[in-house]
Amino acid sequence: MTTLTEIKLLPTLILLVSCEYLAIFKKTVAMHEVFLCRVAAHPILRKDLNFHVFLEYNQDLSVRGKNKKEKLEDFFKNMVKSADGVIVSGVKDVDDFFEHERTFLLEYHNRVKDASAKSDRMTRSHKSAADDYNRIGSSLYALGTQDSTEICKFYLKVSELFDKTRKIEARVSADEDLKLSDLLKYYLRESQAAKDLLYRRSRSLVDYENANKALDKARAKNKDVLQAETSQQVCCQKFEKISESAKQELIDFKTRRVAAFRKNLVELAELELKHAKGNLQLLQSCLAVLNGDI
Amino acid sequence: MAAEREPPPLGDGKQADFEELEDGEDLFTSTVSTLESSPSSPEPASLPAEDLSTNSNGPKPAEIVLDDDREDLFAEATEEVSLDSPEREPILSPEPSPAITPITPTTLMAPRIESKSISAPVIFDRSRDEIEEEANGDVFDIEIGVSDPEKVGDGMNAYMAYRVTTKTSLSMFNKNEFSVKRRFSDFLGLHSKLATKYLHIGYIVPPAPEKSIVGMTKVKVGKEDSSSTEFVEKRRAALERYLQRTVKHPTLLQDPDLRQFLESSELPRAVNTQALSGAGILRMVNKAADAVNKMTIKMNESDAWFEEKQQQFENLDQQLRKLHASVEALVCHRKELSANTAAFAKSAAMLGNSEDHTALSRALSQLAEVEEKIDQLHQEQAFADFYVFSELLSDYIRLIAAVKGVFDHRMKCWQKWDDAQVTLQKKREAEAKMMLANKPDKIQQAKNEIREWEAKVQQGERDFEQISKTIRKEVGRFEKERVKDFKTVIIKYLESLVQTQQQLIKYWEAFLPEAKAIA
């Protein structure tokens, strides 16, 4: 008897697995789309040749993954960067804008990290509950097919309800994941990228200040003055250039962030409403049938 | 000769059968029709009435007792049938396999309809009258509430006292509304007394809530946290459901121990209910012995009804256990969801605080508020998941264990009867031997012993038939109750789900404009 039930449920199982796959696919597609749009909107990156090749080349791109050596290089680079970052961050910035941004980004990044983790846990619990609905539905079905009293009709109707409601709950979980968890994850990485940008600017500021000191020393000793002057000028240019673009990037970051949150929060609320209304309708029509039966 | 009467074997249960017969899809149809086709099967109707006085601890032999509350209104019906049926021979054959046939439905139908207007042909207590009429109308005018858990005493001797309030208009009680204070072991004591009196004759006595050493110790030690309040609430609700089920049973309601439990202000303490007491250990030993015995009894089941029913209950037990496990998992995950939502709400609030864009900051704080309300919602839903759905399932799992116990008692009863017949046979052989050896004094003794065992065989047969009848009726009543209970609970549970969704809609509808307002 159990095997028969399982066989009957097989098409449902297949559907469930494909629904899961579809949900994950949707998610991945969305993430990629956001990434490409960002690159396309960037004034400098959009002109990059690699980007054009990616968009236009209509045959297979043979992208090589990082080999061991490259991965090791990355690892060391990160180590150096974080160590350096600590040193560099000790330097106080004269510019108010950047000083504000630095404090803001530090706090924001940590909080977004926390929110992203908690949102993940929340969506996972939602999914577990939806899975439970599934098991309850099949248990009720088994009860309904085996019962000989009038309650069997009840069981079968409620089992059907749980099956349908389970799909809605699974979609709620998937949508929360897409609109909330993914948003937060994305801005976690964005805020990290912004922090990295600030680090690079601070690095270049330190270099500039070091070059200034070197120039003063050279002038005092009257040795290699020209070399020191050129070096200082290069550092100055670099610093000013990076400051300018960083400022623009950070302003853009804020605009984009606000727009993305707005879009996602609105969509989240709309989807939650849609699903809650769907659930409500299912429940109410089931109750009407059951109450009519009594 | 005094009028012979006995309870119809399928009292209330038969009502359900009639309804199902009309639907044409019931199991009983097949059982009943096969039995209809065998009119020559012996009927127990002509046996001298049996019944148990509710005040004794066991069935009284060969006594026409009018205490039973079911027999009366159907007396006419049974008498009609019994007059028509062939006289039955007392079974003294070595193979005790009576075909106990339920009284065919057609004969019962007509008198059944009149039964409500028949004034009882026999004089019996007004109280039983009331109960009988109410049982027919399925309305019991008695309401039980268990409330106000209160800790009494200190340290390891502390215990929880619960207030048991009864509201009733039944005349067997002294007052219409009264309440007493009882502790958990009092409930266990009540159950123990009822079980001793009624289980072995086939009545399904509702099981009492389970003991929990861990839970009680926490309360005793004085932990005032949410888990011990939850434990006390869970127990209070379980005790209430236990009493409500017990008073719904027409026979148990008449029991003086039950009345004493509900009414009297002082109750002798039931010490034998303690797990590690002498009585407790004896119970465990008996349970083990029973389990072994069950395996060795080979009963000739001539009545397919019992076999079918046992199988049905076995299946139902398995299915309910599976469902219960899934619902418990849901309760657990819902509680997790509630906790995670609360954590997220706090985190979102913090994020909103550090966000320097004003409108977005406000929207994030609003989101945090919505999620906090939703977390409360999840908590309440988990509460409903548990108290409405999960607890019903666990109650029924324990009830079915009681039903299975009753079927086991029937087997033991059969065993006793069978043993008596074997012994009788031996005594007869012994007598024959004495006859040959011609020892007059020994012959007399043998004859005495034969008479003694003949009586025992007769008693055994009566007992077996009685318990079989009672079980049929009890199972019928149980099934009716089960259908009613599940319907009520499922609808209540779905209504709780509806409420949750309605609240969710409210919250998100309030948030949407806030999200759109981000500029």
mmCIF file of C-alpha atoms in Angstrom, chain A residues 100 104 107-108 111-112 114-115 118-119 121-122 125-126 128-129 132-133 135-136 139-140 142-143 146-151 153-155 158 161-162 169 180 184 254 257-258 261-262 265-266 268-270 272-273 275-277 279-280 283-284 286-287 290-291 294, chain B residues 19-20 25-27 312 315-316 319-320 322-323 326-327 329-330 333-334 336-337 340-341 343-344 347 350-351 353-357 360 363-364 367 371 378 389 479 482-483 486-487 490-491 493-495 497-498 501-502 504-505 508-509 511-512 515-516 518-519:
data_model
loop_
_atom_site.group_PDB
_atom_site.id
_atom_site.type_symbol
_atom_site.label_atom_id
_atom_site.label_comp_id
_atom_site.label_asym_id
_atom_site.label_seq_id
_atom_site.Cartn_x
_atom_site.Cartn_y
_atom_site.Cartn_z
ATOM 1 C CA HIS A 100 32.221 60.659 6.807
ATOM 2 C CA PHE A 104 29.529 55.331 7.519
ATOM 3 C CA GLU A 107 29.201 50.605 10.301
ATOM 4 C CA TYR A 108 26.949 50.010 7.331
ATOM 5 C CA ARG A 111 25.145 45.850 9.801
ATOM 6 C CA VAL A 112 24.364 44.716 6.295
ATOM 7 C CA ASP A 114 24.353 40.864 10.074
ATOM 8 C CA ALA A 115 21.048 41.569 8.312
ATOM 9 C CA LYS A 118 19.609 36.806 9.650
ATOM 10 C CA SER A 119 17.558 37.145 6.493
ATOM 11 C CA ARG A 121 18.142 32.068 8.352
ATOM 12 C CA MET A 122 14.645 33.435 8.190
ATOM 13 C CA SER A 125 13.040 28.430 8.303
ATOM 14 C CA HIS A 126 10.249 29.421 5.983
ATOM 15 C CA SER A 128 11.484 24.095 6.325
ATOM 16 C CA ALA A 129 7.937 24.954 7.344
ATOM 17 C CA ASP A 132 6.554 20.177 6.662
ATOM 18 C CA TYR A 133 3.286 21.160 4.992
ATOM 19 C CA ARG A 135 4.686 15.839 4.634
ATOM 20 C CA ILE A 136 1.503 16.692 6.482
ATOM 21 C CA SER A 139 0.096 11.868 5.731
ATOM 22 C CA LEU A 140 -3.427 13.230 5.502
ATOM 23 C CA ALA A 142 -2.740 8.284 3.431
ATOM 24 C CA LEU A 143 -5.218 8.660 6.298
ATOM 25 C CA GLN A 146 -7.431 4.210 4.502
ATOM 26 C CA ASP A 147 -10.255 5.533 6.617
ATOM 27 C CA SER A 148 -13.638 3.966 6.344
ATOM 28 C CA THR A 149 -15.695 6.586 8.113
ATOM 29 C CA GLU A 150 -17.024 9.870 6.778
ATOM 30 C CA ILE A 151 -13.912 11.661 7.997
ATOM 31 C CA LYS A 153 -13.515 12.990 2.707
ATOM 32 C CA PHE A 154 -12.318 15.570 5.199
ATOM 33 C CA TYR A 155 -8.811 14.198 5.231
ATOM 34 C CA VAL A 158 -7.422 19.022 3.750
ATOM 35 C CA LEU A 161 -5.296 22.117 0.712
ATOM 36 C CA PHE A 162 -1.931 21.470 2.312
ATOM 37 C CA GLU A 169 4.638 28.950 1.160
ATOM 38 C CA LEU A 180 15.516 40.455 0.530
ATOM 39 C CA LEU A 184 21.382 42.310 1.316
ATOM 40 C CA LYS A 254 24.283 55.758 -2.519
ATOM 41 C CA ARG A 257 21.553 51.582 -3.150
ATOM 42 C CA VAL A 258 18.472 53.661 -2.479
ATOM 43 C CA PHE A 261 16.260 48.909 -1.909
ATOM 44 C CA ARG A 262 13.190 50.767 -3.027
ATOM 45 C CA LEU A 265 11.186 46.336 -0.880
ATOM 46 C CA VAL A 266 8.212 47.360 -3.013
ATOM 47 C CA LEU A 268 8.777 42.135 -1.714
ATOM 48 C CA ALA A 269 5.697 43.732 -0.183
ATOM 49 C CA GLU A 270 3.675 43.175 -3.354
ATOM 50 C CA GLU A 272 3.978 38.888 0.133
ATOM 51 C CA LEU A 273 0.542 40.405 -0.359
ATOM 52 C CA HIS A 275 0.817 35.101 -1.689
ATOM 53 C CA ALA A 276 -1.071 35.894 1.498
ATOM 54 C CA LYS A 277 -4.185 36.637 -0.524
ATOM 55 C CA ASN A 279 -3.352 31.433 0.721
ATOM 56 C CA LEU A 280 -6.371 33.101 2.235
ATOM 57 C CA LEU A 283 -8.132 28.325 3.038
ATOM 58 C CA GLN A 284 -11.508 30.026 2.856
ATOM 59 C CA CYS A 286 -11.607 24.750 1.679
ATOM 60 C CA LEU A 287 -13.363 25.772 4.890
ATOM 61 C CA LEU A 290 -15.760 21.362 4.843
ATOM 62 C CA ASN A 291 -18.392 23.360 6.690
ATOM 63 C CA ILE A 294 -20.959 18.842 8.243
ATOM 64 C CA GLU B 19 -26.081 6.256 8.033
ATOM 65 C CA GLU B 20 -23.257 4.546 6.290
ATOM 66 C CA GLU B 25 -19.865 2.589 0.959
ATOM 67 C CA ASP B 26 -19.402 1.248 4.421
ATOM 68 C CA LEU B 27 -17.521 -1.797 5.601
ATOM 69 C CA GLN B 312 -8.026 -0.907 11.127
ATOM 70 C CA ASN B 315 -3.310 1.117 10.489
ATOM 71 C CA LEU B 316 -4.867 4.182 12.063
ATOM 72 C CA GLN B 319 -0.857 6.844 10.216
ATOM 73 C CA LEU B 320 -1.595 9.050 13.179
ATOM 74 C CA LYS B 322 3.348 9.711 11.140
ATOM 75 C CA LEU B 323 1.078 12.706 10.965
ATOM 76 C CA SER B 326 5.117 15.880 10.826
ATOM 77 C CA VAL B 327 2.996 18.291 12.828
ATOM 78 C CA ALA B 329 8.220 19.173 13.073
ATOM 79 C CA LEU B 330 6.022 22.017 11.828
ATOM 80 C CA HIS B 333 10.129 25.008 12.502
ATOM 81 C CA ARG B 334 7.466 27.597 13.070
ATOM 82 C CA GLU B 336 12.382 28.707 14.701
ATOM 83 C CA LEU B 337 10.873 30.953 12.041
ATOM 84 C CA ASN B 340 14.662 34.129 13.214
ATOM 85 C CA THR B 341 12.130 36.734 12.138
ATOM 86 C CA ALA B 343 16.349 38.486 15.016
ATOM 87 C CA PHE B 344 16.020 39.818 11.496
ATOM 88 C CA SER B 347 19.000 43.610 12.515
ATOM 89 C CA MET B 350 20.019 48.580 13.175
ATOM 90 C CA LEU B 351 20.579 48.790 9.432
ATOM 91 C CA ASN B 353 19.706 53.416 11.892
ATOM 92 C CA SER B 354 23.018 53.446 10.067
ATOM 93 C CA GLU B 355 21.455 54.202 6.680
ATOM 94 C CA ASP B 356 22.093 57.847 5.942
ATOM 95 C CA HIS B 357 19.428 58.316 3.318
ATOM 96 C CA LEU B 360 15.276 54.621 3.076
ATOM 97 C CA ALA B 363 11.422 52.470 5.341
ATOM 98 C CA LEU B 364 13.914 50.043 6.858
ATOM 99 C CA LEU B 367 10.264 46.914 7.683
ATOM 100 C CA GLU B 371 8.798 41.784 10.749
ATOM 101 C CA HIS B 378 4.307 33.073 13.767
ATOM 102 C CA PHE B 389 -3.636 19.965 16.093
ATOM 103 C CA GLU B 479 -15.567 6.026 16.006
ATOM 104 C CA ARG B 482 -13.326 10.383 16.616
ATOM 105 C CA VAL B 483 -15.066 11.681 13.524
ATOM 106 C CA PHE B 486 -11.288 15.490 14.097
ATOM 107 C CA LYS B 487 -13.816 17.512 12.171
ATOM 108 C CA ILE B 490 -9.409 20.494 11.710
ATOM 109 C CA ILE B 491 -11.867 23.297 11.145
ATOM 110 C CA TYR B 493 -7.027 24.761 12.923
ATOM 111 C CA LEU B 494 -7.840 25.974 9.430
ATOM 112 C CA GLU B 495 -9.558 28.985 10.957
ATOM 113 C CA LEU B 497 -4.464 29.660 9.530
ATOM 114 C CA VAL B 498 -7.041 31.991 7.960
ATOM 115 C CA GLN B 501 -3.089 35.155 6.567
ATOM 116 C CA GLN B 502 -5.552 37.984 7.179
ATOM 117 C CA LEU B 504 -0.251 39.194 7.182
ATOM 118 C CA ILE B 505 -2.256 40.976 4.505
ATOM 119 C CA TRP B 508 2.063 44.182 4.279
ATOM 120 C CA GLU B 509 -0.658 46.488 2.989
ATOM 121 C CA PHE B 511 4.069 48.667 4.649
ATOM 122 C CA LEU B 512 3.702 48.950 0.869
ATOM 123 C CA ALA B 515 8.305 51.314 0.597
ATOM 124 C CA LYS B 516 6.933 53.254 -2.358
ATOM 125 C CA ILE B 518 11.376 56.002 -0.735
ATOM 126 C CA ALA B 519 12.570 58.770 -3.005
#
